[in-house]
Tab-separated table of C-alpha atoms in Angstrom:
chain	number	residue	atom	x	y	z
A	58	MET	CA	-12.564	-15.730	-34.969
A	59	SER	CA	-10.519	-18.795	-35.913
A	60	GLY	CA	-13.728	-20.901	-36.114
A	61	VAL	CA	-14.279	-20.351	-32.461
A	62	LYS	CA	-18.067	-20.786	-31.217
A	63	GLN	CA	-18.889	-17.505	-29.192
A	64	THR	CA	-21.528	-16.451	-27.057
A	65	ASP	CA	-21.663	-13.022	-28.772
A	66	ILE	CA	-19.297	-10.145	-29.970
A	67	SER	CA	-20.426	-7.899	-27.043
A	68	PRO	CA	-17.230	-6.345	-25.524
A	69	VAL	CA	-15.684	-8.123	-22.658
A	70	LEU	CA	-14.679	-6.029	-19.715
A	71	VAL	CA	-11.541	-7.056	-17.878
A	72	THR	CA	-11.133	-5.781	-14.303
A	73	GLY	CA	-7.630	-5.851	-12.875
A	74	ALA	CA	-6.576	-4.928	-16.440
A	75	THR	CA	-3.166	-3.837	-15.657
A	76	GLY	CA	-2.276	-6.908	-13.220
A	77	ARG	CA	-0.323	-10.063	-14.024
A	78	VAL	CA	-3.260	-12.095	-15.122
A	79	GLY	CA	-5.665	-9.314	-16.237
A	80	ARG	CA	-3.189	-7.681	-18.735
A	81	LEU	CA	-2.413	-11.247	-20.356
A	82	VAL	CA	-6.380	-11.829	-20.474
A	83	ILE	CA	-6.503	-8.895	-22.812
A	84	ASP	CA	-4.095	-10.175	-25.139
A	85	GLN	CA	-5.820	-13.444	-25.459
A	86	LEU	CA	-9.011	-11.758	-26.167
A	87	LEU	CA	-7.441	-9.479	-28.802
A	88	ASP	CA	-5.865	-12.626	-30.406
A	89	ALA	CA	-9.478	-14.200	-30.600
A	90	GLY	CA	-10.956	-11.101	-32.154
A	91	VAL	CA	-13.128	-10.427	-29.016
A	92	PRO	CA	-13.650	-6.587	-28.530
A	93	VAL	CA	-12.327	-5.518	-24.921
A	94	ARG	CA	-12.545	-2.950	-22.532
A	95	ALA	CA	-10.048	-2.461	-19.580
A	96	LEU	CA	-11.040	-1.085	-16.242
A	97	THR	CA	-8.109	0.632	-14.613
A	98	HIS	CA	-7.735	3.117	-11.437
A	99	ARG	CA	-5.805	5.546	-13.366
A	100	SER	CA	-6.572	6.961	-16.609
A	101	GLU	CA	-2.661	7.068	-17.325
A	102	ALA	CA	-2.875	3.391	-17.490
A	103	ALA	CA	-4.393	3.921	-21.018
A	104	THR	CA	-1.048	4.390	-22.439
A	105	THR	CA	0.148	0.882	-21.706
A	106	MET	CA	-2.759	-0.668	-23.242
A	107	PRO	CA	-3.133	-1.997	-26.904
A	108	THR	CA	-4.882	0.615	-29.204
A	109	LYS	CA	-7.779	-1.693	-29.985
A	110	VAL	CA	-8.671	-1.670	-26.204
A	111	GLU	CA	-11.412	0.660	-25.067
A	112	VAL	CA	-9.951	1.999	-21.451
A	113	PHE	CA	-12.408	2.945	-18.739
A	114	THR	CA	-11.321	4.362	-15.285
A	115	GLY	CA	-13.256	3.165	-12.213
A	116	ASP	CA	-12.874	1.848	-8.952
A	117	LEU	CA	-14.466	-1.251	-7.112
A	118	THR	CA	-14.763	0.696	-3.887
A	119	VAL	CA	-17.069	3.160	-5.776
A	120	PRO	CA	-19.690	0.782	-7.560
A	121	GLU	CA	-21.311	3.406	-9.537
A	122	SER	CA	-18.177	4.242	-11.276
A	123	LEU	CA	-18.111	1.057	-13.075
A	124	ASP	CA	-21.435	1.832	-14.855
A	125	PRO	CA	-20.028	3.343	-18.089
A	126	ALA	CA	-17.462	0.307	-18.615
A	127	LEU	CA	-20.507	-2.056	-18.110
A	128	LYS	CA	-23.052	-0.600	-20.289
A	129	GLY	CA	-23.284	-2.887	-23.420
A	130	ALA	CA	-20.753	-5.373	-21.988
A	131	GLY	CA	-21.473	-8.952	-22.533
A	132	ALA	CA	-19.013	-10.577	-19.896
A	133	VAL	CA	-16.885	-9.309	-17.091
A	134	PHE	CA	-13.474	-10.829	-15.868
A	135	LEU	CA	-13.588	-10.018	-12.166
A	136	VAL	CA	-10.212	-9.758	-10.390
A	137	TRP	CA	-11.050	-8.554	-6.674
A	138	THR	CA	-8.345	-6.103	-5.674
A	139	ALA	CA	-10.244	-4.034	-2.912
A	140	PRO	CA	-11.425	-4.143	0.689
A	141	PRO	CA	-14.433	-6.211	0.772
A	142	ARG	CA	-17.038	-3.786	1.858
A	143	THR	CA	-18.313	-2.901	-1.704
A	144	ALA	CA	-18.378	-6.482	-3.142
A	145	ALA	CA	-22.063	-6.967	-2.860
A	146	ALA	CA	-22.818	-3.748	-4.507
A	147	VAL	CA	-20.426	-4.507	-7.381
A	148	VAL	CA	-21.372	-8.060	-8.091
A	149	GLU	CA	-24.973	-6.751	-8.406
A	150	ARG	CA	-24.140	-4.170	-10.775
A	151	LEU	CA	-22.016	-6.716	-12.841
A	152	ALA	CA	-24.918	-9.123	-12.865
A	153	SER	CA	-27.540	-6.341	-13.923
A	154	HIS	CA	-25.301	-5.338	-16.905
A	155	ALA	CA	-23.429	-8.320	-17.994
A	156	ARG	CA	-24.632	-11.747	-19.013
A	157	ARG	CA	-21.556	-13.595	-17.568
A	158	VAL	CA	-18.982	-12.996	-14.990
A	159	VAL	CA	-15.565	-14.932	-14.944
A	160	PHE	CA	-13.952	-14.519	-11.398
A	161	LEU	CA	-10.324	-15.034	-10.604
A	162	SER	CA	-10.609	-16.886	-7.030
A	163	SER	CA	-8.184	-19.543	-5.256
A	164	PRO	CA	-8.179	-23.177	-4.675
A	165	HIS	CA	-9.584	-22.491	-1.150
A	166	GLN	CA	-11.998	-25.525	-1.198
A	167	THR	CA	-9.318	-27.788	-2.537
A	168	PRO	CA	-8.276	-30.858	-0.218
A	169	HIS	CA	-4.712	-30.247	-0.003
A	170	PRO	CA	-2.938	-28.878	3.060
A	171	LEU	CA	-1.266	-26.093	0.978
A	172	PHE	CA	-4.838	-24.680	0.270
A	173	GLN	CA	-6.646	-25.557	3.674
A	174	GLN	CA	-5.018	-22.758	5.953
A	175	PRO	CA	-7.633	-20.586	6.936
A	176	ASN	CA	-7.060	-16.810	5.869
A	177	PRO	CA	-8.653	-13.655	4.904
A	178	MET	CA	-8.259	-14.057	1.259
A	179	ALA	CA	-9.944	-17.217	1.298
A	180	VAL	CA	-13.032	-15.793	3.358
A	181	LEU	CA	-13.456	-12.953	0.667
A	182	HIS	CA	-13.119	-15.124	-2.214
A	183	ALA	CA	-15.850	-17.656	-0.731
A	184	ASP	CA	-17.900	-14.507	-0.242
A	185	ILE	CA	-17.558	-13.221	-3.555
A	186	GLU	CA	-18.428	-16.534	-5.075
A	187	ARG	CA	-21.525	-16.774	-3.080
A	188	LEU	CA	-22.581	-13.215	-4.148
A	189	ILE	CA	-22.202	-14.156	-7.688
A	190	ALA	CA	-24.232	-17.412	-7.549
A	191	ALA	CA	-27.051	-15.832	-5.651
A	192	THR	CA	-27.674	-13.314	-8.906
A	193	GLY	CA	-28.093	-15.990	-11.167
A	194	VAL	CA	-25.654	-14.625	-13.700
A	195	GLU	CA	-23.667	-16.930	-15.950
A	196	SER	CA	-20.552	-17.597	-13.973
A	197	THR	CA	-17.208	-19.672	-14.320
A	198	ILE	CA	-14.646	-19.834	-11.311
A	199	ILE	CA	-11.053	-19.907	-12.114
A	200	ARG	CA	-8.744	-21.143	-9.409
A	201	PRO	CA	-5.084	-20.911	-10.174
A	202	GLY	CA	-2.453	-22.243	-7.458
A	203	MET	CA	0.687	-20.779	-7.016
A	204	LEU	CA	1.409	-18.252	-9.829
A	205	ALA	CA	5.036	-19.240	-11.666
A	206	SER	CA	5.521	-15.213	-11.555
A	207	ASN	CA	5.564	-15.179	-7.806
A	208	SER	CA	9.205	-16.173	-8.111
A	209	LEU	CA	9.917	-12.972	-9.602
A	210	ALA	CA	8.826	-10.871	-6.741
A	211	TRP	CA	10.195	-13.617	-4.172
A	212	TRP	CA	13.611	-14.407	-5.543
A	213	ALA	CA	14.789	-12.255	-8.461
A	214	PRO	CA	16.133	-9.469	-6.271
A	215	ALA	CA	18.506	-11.846	-4.546
A	216	ILE	CA	19.569	-13.529	-7.961
A	217	ARG	CA	20.219	-10.312	-9.906
A	218	ALA	CA	22.544	-9.269	-7.013
A	219	GLY	CA	24.223	-12.534	-7.320
A	220	GLU	CA	23.249	-13.457	-3.602
A	221	VAL	CA	22.137	-16.553	-2.007
A	222	VAL	CA	18.366	-17.153	-2.152
A	223	ARG	CA	17.281	-17.550	1.529
A	224	TRP	CA	13.622	-18.486	1.779
A	225	PRO	CA	11.588	-20.317	4.510
A	226	HIS	CA	10.231	-24.085	3.998
A	227	GLY	CA	12.493	-24.982	0.804
A	228	THR	CA	11.341	-28.235	0.937
A	229	ALA	CA	7.519	-27.451	0.655
A	230	GLU	CA	6.210	-28.685	-2.859
A	231	THR	CA	4.043	-26.507	-5.150
A	232	ALA	CA	3.023	-26.854	-8.759
A	233	PRO	CA	3.507	-23.479	-10.201
A	234	VAL	CA	1.012	-22.416	-13.055
A	235	ASP	CA	2.093	-20.130	-15.731
A	236	ASP	CA	0.217	-16.744	-15.770
A	237	ARG	CA	-0.072	-17.325	-19.436
A	238	ASP	CA	-1.984	-20.586	-18.977
A	239	VAL	CA	-4.269	-19.138	-16.383
A	240	ALA	CA	-4.989	-16.003	-18.949
A	241	ALA	CA	-5.720	-18.404	-21.759
A	242	VAL	CA	-8.329	-20.592	-19.754
A	243	ALA	CA	-10.077	-17.153	-18.520
A	244	ALA	CA	-10.144	-15.626	-21.893
A	245	ARG	CA	-11.585	-18.995	-23.315
A	246	THR	CA	-14.540	-19.005	-20.521
A	247	LEU	CA	-15.159	-15.396	-21.283
A	248	TYR	CA	-16.054	-15.804	-25.024
A	249	GLN	CA	-16.867	-19.419	-25.695
A	250	ASN	CA	-19.932	-21.525	-24.678
A	251	GLY	CA	-19.574	-24.699	-22.593
A	252	TYR	CA	-17.946	-23.358	-19.446
A	253	VAL	CA	-20.905	-21.827	-17.762
A	254	GLY	CA	-20.945	-23.251	-13.891
A	255	GLY	CA	-17.292	-24.458	-14.503
A	256	ASP	CA	-15.149	-24.304	-11.420
A	257	TYR	CA	-11.575	-24.871	-12.375
A	258	VAL	CA	-8.443	-25.395	-10.122
A	259	LEU	CA	-5.326	-24.523	-12.459
A	260	THR	CA	-1.944	-25.756	-11.876
A	261	GLY	CA	1.107	-26.566	-13.506
A	262	PRO	CA	2.178	-30.105	-14.419
A	263	GLU	CA	4.620	-30.912	-11.831
A	264	SER	CA	5.415	-30.878	-8.249
A	265	LEU	CA	8.588	-29.050	-7.343
A	266	THR	CA	9.918	-27.918	-4.026
A	267	GLN	CA	10.652	-24.377	-3.600
A	268	ALA	CA	14.472	-24.901	-3.582
A	269	ALA	CA	14.061	-26.865	-6.729
A	270	GLN	CA	12.401	-24.248	-8.377
A	271	VAL	CA	15.320	-21.658	-7.516
A	272	GLY	CA	17.391	-24.557	-9.058
A	273	VAL	CA	15.244	-24.474	-12.276
A	274	ILE	CA	15.836	-20.841	-12.605
A	275	GLY	CA	19.665	-21.286	-12.281
A	276	ASP	CA	19.397	-23.757	-15.066
A	277	ALA	CA	17.639	-21.241	-17.240
A	278	LEU	CA	20.303	-18.546	-16.395
A	279	GLY	CA	23.268	-21.244	-16.973
A	280	HIS	CA	24.480	-21.054	-13.396
A	281	ARG	CA	23.983	-22.348	-10.202
A	282	ILE	CA	21.959	-20.371	-7.438
A	283	ALA	CA	22.696	-21.272	-3.731
A	284	PHE	CA	19.711	-21.758	-1.574
A	285	GLU	CA	19.611	-21.466	2.140
A	286	GLU	CA	16.793	-22.219	4.592
A	287	MET	CA	15.238	-19.088	6.685
A	288	THR	CA	13.478	-19.473	9.648
A	289	PRO	CA	9.583	-18.447	9.566
A	290	ASP	CA	10.494	-15.572	11.941
A	291	GLU	CA	13.194	-14.118	9.838
A	292	PHE	CA	10.666	-14.290	7.128
A	293	ARG	CA	8.392	-12.370	9.014
A	294	SER	CA	10.862	-9.644	9.978
A	295	LEU	CA	12.216	-9.253	6.432
A	296	SER	CA	8.572	-9.113	4.948
A	297	GLU	CA	7.652	-6.288	7.547
A	298	GLY	CA	6.277	-3.427	5.368
A	299	ALA	CA	6.373	-5.178	2.055
A	300	ALA	CA	3.391	-7.379	2.611
A	301	PRO	CA	0.539	-7.623	4.815
A	302	ASN	CA	1.041	-9.647	7.910
A	303	SER	CA	-2.091	-11.952	6.820
A	304	VAL	CA	-0.334	-12.480	3.573
A	305	VAL	CA	2.875	-13.503	5.264
A	306	ASP	CA	0.942	-15.786	7.762
A	307	MET	CA	-1.081	-17.458	4.905
A	308	LEU	CA	2.178	-18.180	2.963
A	309	LEU	CA	3.987	-19.434	5.941
A	310	ALA	CA	1.115	-21.718	7.118
A	311	ALA	CA	0.467	-23.056	3.653
A	312	TRP	CA	4.277	-23.941	3.121
A	313	SER	CA	4.570	-25.486	6.310
A	314	ALA	CA	1.552	-27.872	5.767
A	315	ALA	CA	2.701	-28.732	2.281
A	316	VAL	CA	6.217	-29.897	3.529
A	317	GLY	CA	6.484	-33.726	3.094
A	318	GLN	CA	3.798	-34.338	0.235
A	319	PRO	CA	3.621	-33.685	-3.466
A	320	ALA	CA	1.801	-30.807	-4.572
A	321	TYR	CA	-1.866	-30.711	-5.949
A	322	VAL	CA	-1.888	-31.099	-9.717
A	323	THR	CA	-4.736	-30.937	-11.995
A	324	THR	CA	-5.152	-31.518	-15.582
A	325	GLU	CA	-7.754	-28.620	-16.156
A	326	VAL	CA	-5.362	-26.369	-18.141
A	327	ALA	CA	-4.865	-29.230	-20.783
A	328	ASP	CA	-8.662	-30.229	-20.652
A	329	ILE	CA	-9.735	-26.897	-21.676
A	330	LEU	CA	-6.685	-25.482	-23.823
A	331	GLY	CA	-6.233	-28.889	-25.540
A	332	THR	CA	-2.461	-28.162	-24.973
A	333	ALA	CA	-0.499	-29.265	-21.970
A	334	PRO	CA	0.149	-26.616	-19.489
A	335	ARG	CA	3.623	-25.051	-19.647
A	336	THR	CA	6.203	-26.439	-17.106
A	337	PHE	CA	8.211	-24.174	-14.749
A	338	HIS	CA	11.508	-24.862	-16.721
A	339	GLN	CA	9.487	-23.393	-19.889
A	340	TRP	CA	8.337	-20.345	-17.798
A	341	ALA	CA	11.818	-19.939	-16.448
A	342	ALA	CA	13.552	-20.152	-20.060
A	343	ASP	CA	10.981	-17.531	-21.196
A	344	HIS	CA	11.603	-15.098	-18.257
A	345	ALA	CA	15.170	-15.626	-17.822
A	346	THR	CA	16.195	-12.048	-18.612
A	347	ALA	CA	14.022	-10.713	-15.743
A	348	PHE	CA	16.291	-12.489	-13.275
A	349	MET	CA	19.722	-11.036	-14.875
A	350	GLU	CA	21.589	-8.197	-13.381
A	351	GLY	CA	20.253	-4.621	-14.641
A	352	SER	CA	16.747	-5.922	-15.889
C-alpha cells in the first residue's frame, strides 16, 4: 500500500463510475491497492472497467438496487446524477452499510460571486449534505470549482472545425481544476484517515479569463485560436436542447457575476496531496489531441 495508513481494506464503492471524476477515482484507488466496486446504470459498462474492478448494476432512483453493491463496502464515493426524489432513501442505505461517504458536491457555500448564484443544483447538493450529516456516518465533502474538462464540451467542437470560439462573458475569470486532481483528493479521503468531517473547495492554481483559457488551448496546439464574445441570449438559443435551461441560466449568472474580479483560488489540492495542483496549461497540453481535427 506504499506505506499509506488506511481505514481498512474493505472495498470502496464508486457511484458515477463512468463519469469524468468517478472513472479517475477508480484508477486512483486501484493504484493505491484498494479493492474497488463500480456502480453503473448499464451492465455493458463493465467492459470499459479495469479487470480488477467488481462492477454492479444499480440505479439511484431505485434505492434497493444498490444493496448488492453496498454489502460489505467500507466507503462510498457518491456522485448524485439523478432527480432528488430518492436522495433520502439512498443516503440512508449508504449509511446503514458503509462506514464512510465522500460526496462530490459544489462550492455553493463559497463567498465568491461565481458560486453564489441561486440554482437547483446548489439546493440539491445542500440537501444531500444535510441528509448525510443527519445519519452520523463518517463523511467528507469535495467541492470542485469549474472542471478543466468542461472546455472539451464547450470549445472543442469549434476548435476541431477550425472555427472562431464564440462564448459569453469572455472576461469572466475562473480557476479551472484538473479532474485528475479532484479524483486524487477524493480517493485519498476514501481510504485514508484524517479527512473525516473535511469540507474541501478544490480549484486550480490560477485565475484565468475564459478568453485566456481558449488562448492557453491554442498555445498547447501551437496556433492561435480566435475568440469572439457572444451575447447571453445567443448562448441560450444555441444551448437549446443541449443543456437544461436551469444549467444554462446558472452558468450565465455565475459568469456574469464573476466579471471584473479574480477567481476564488484555494490551496486544498496541495494541502491534501502534497503536490501543487496541475495548471490549466498542463491540462491543455495533456489533452491537446482531444482538440485536434478528427479526434
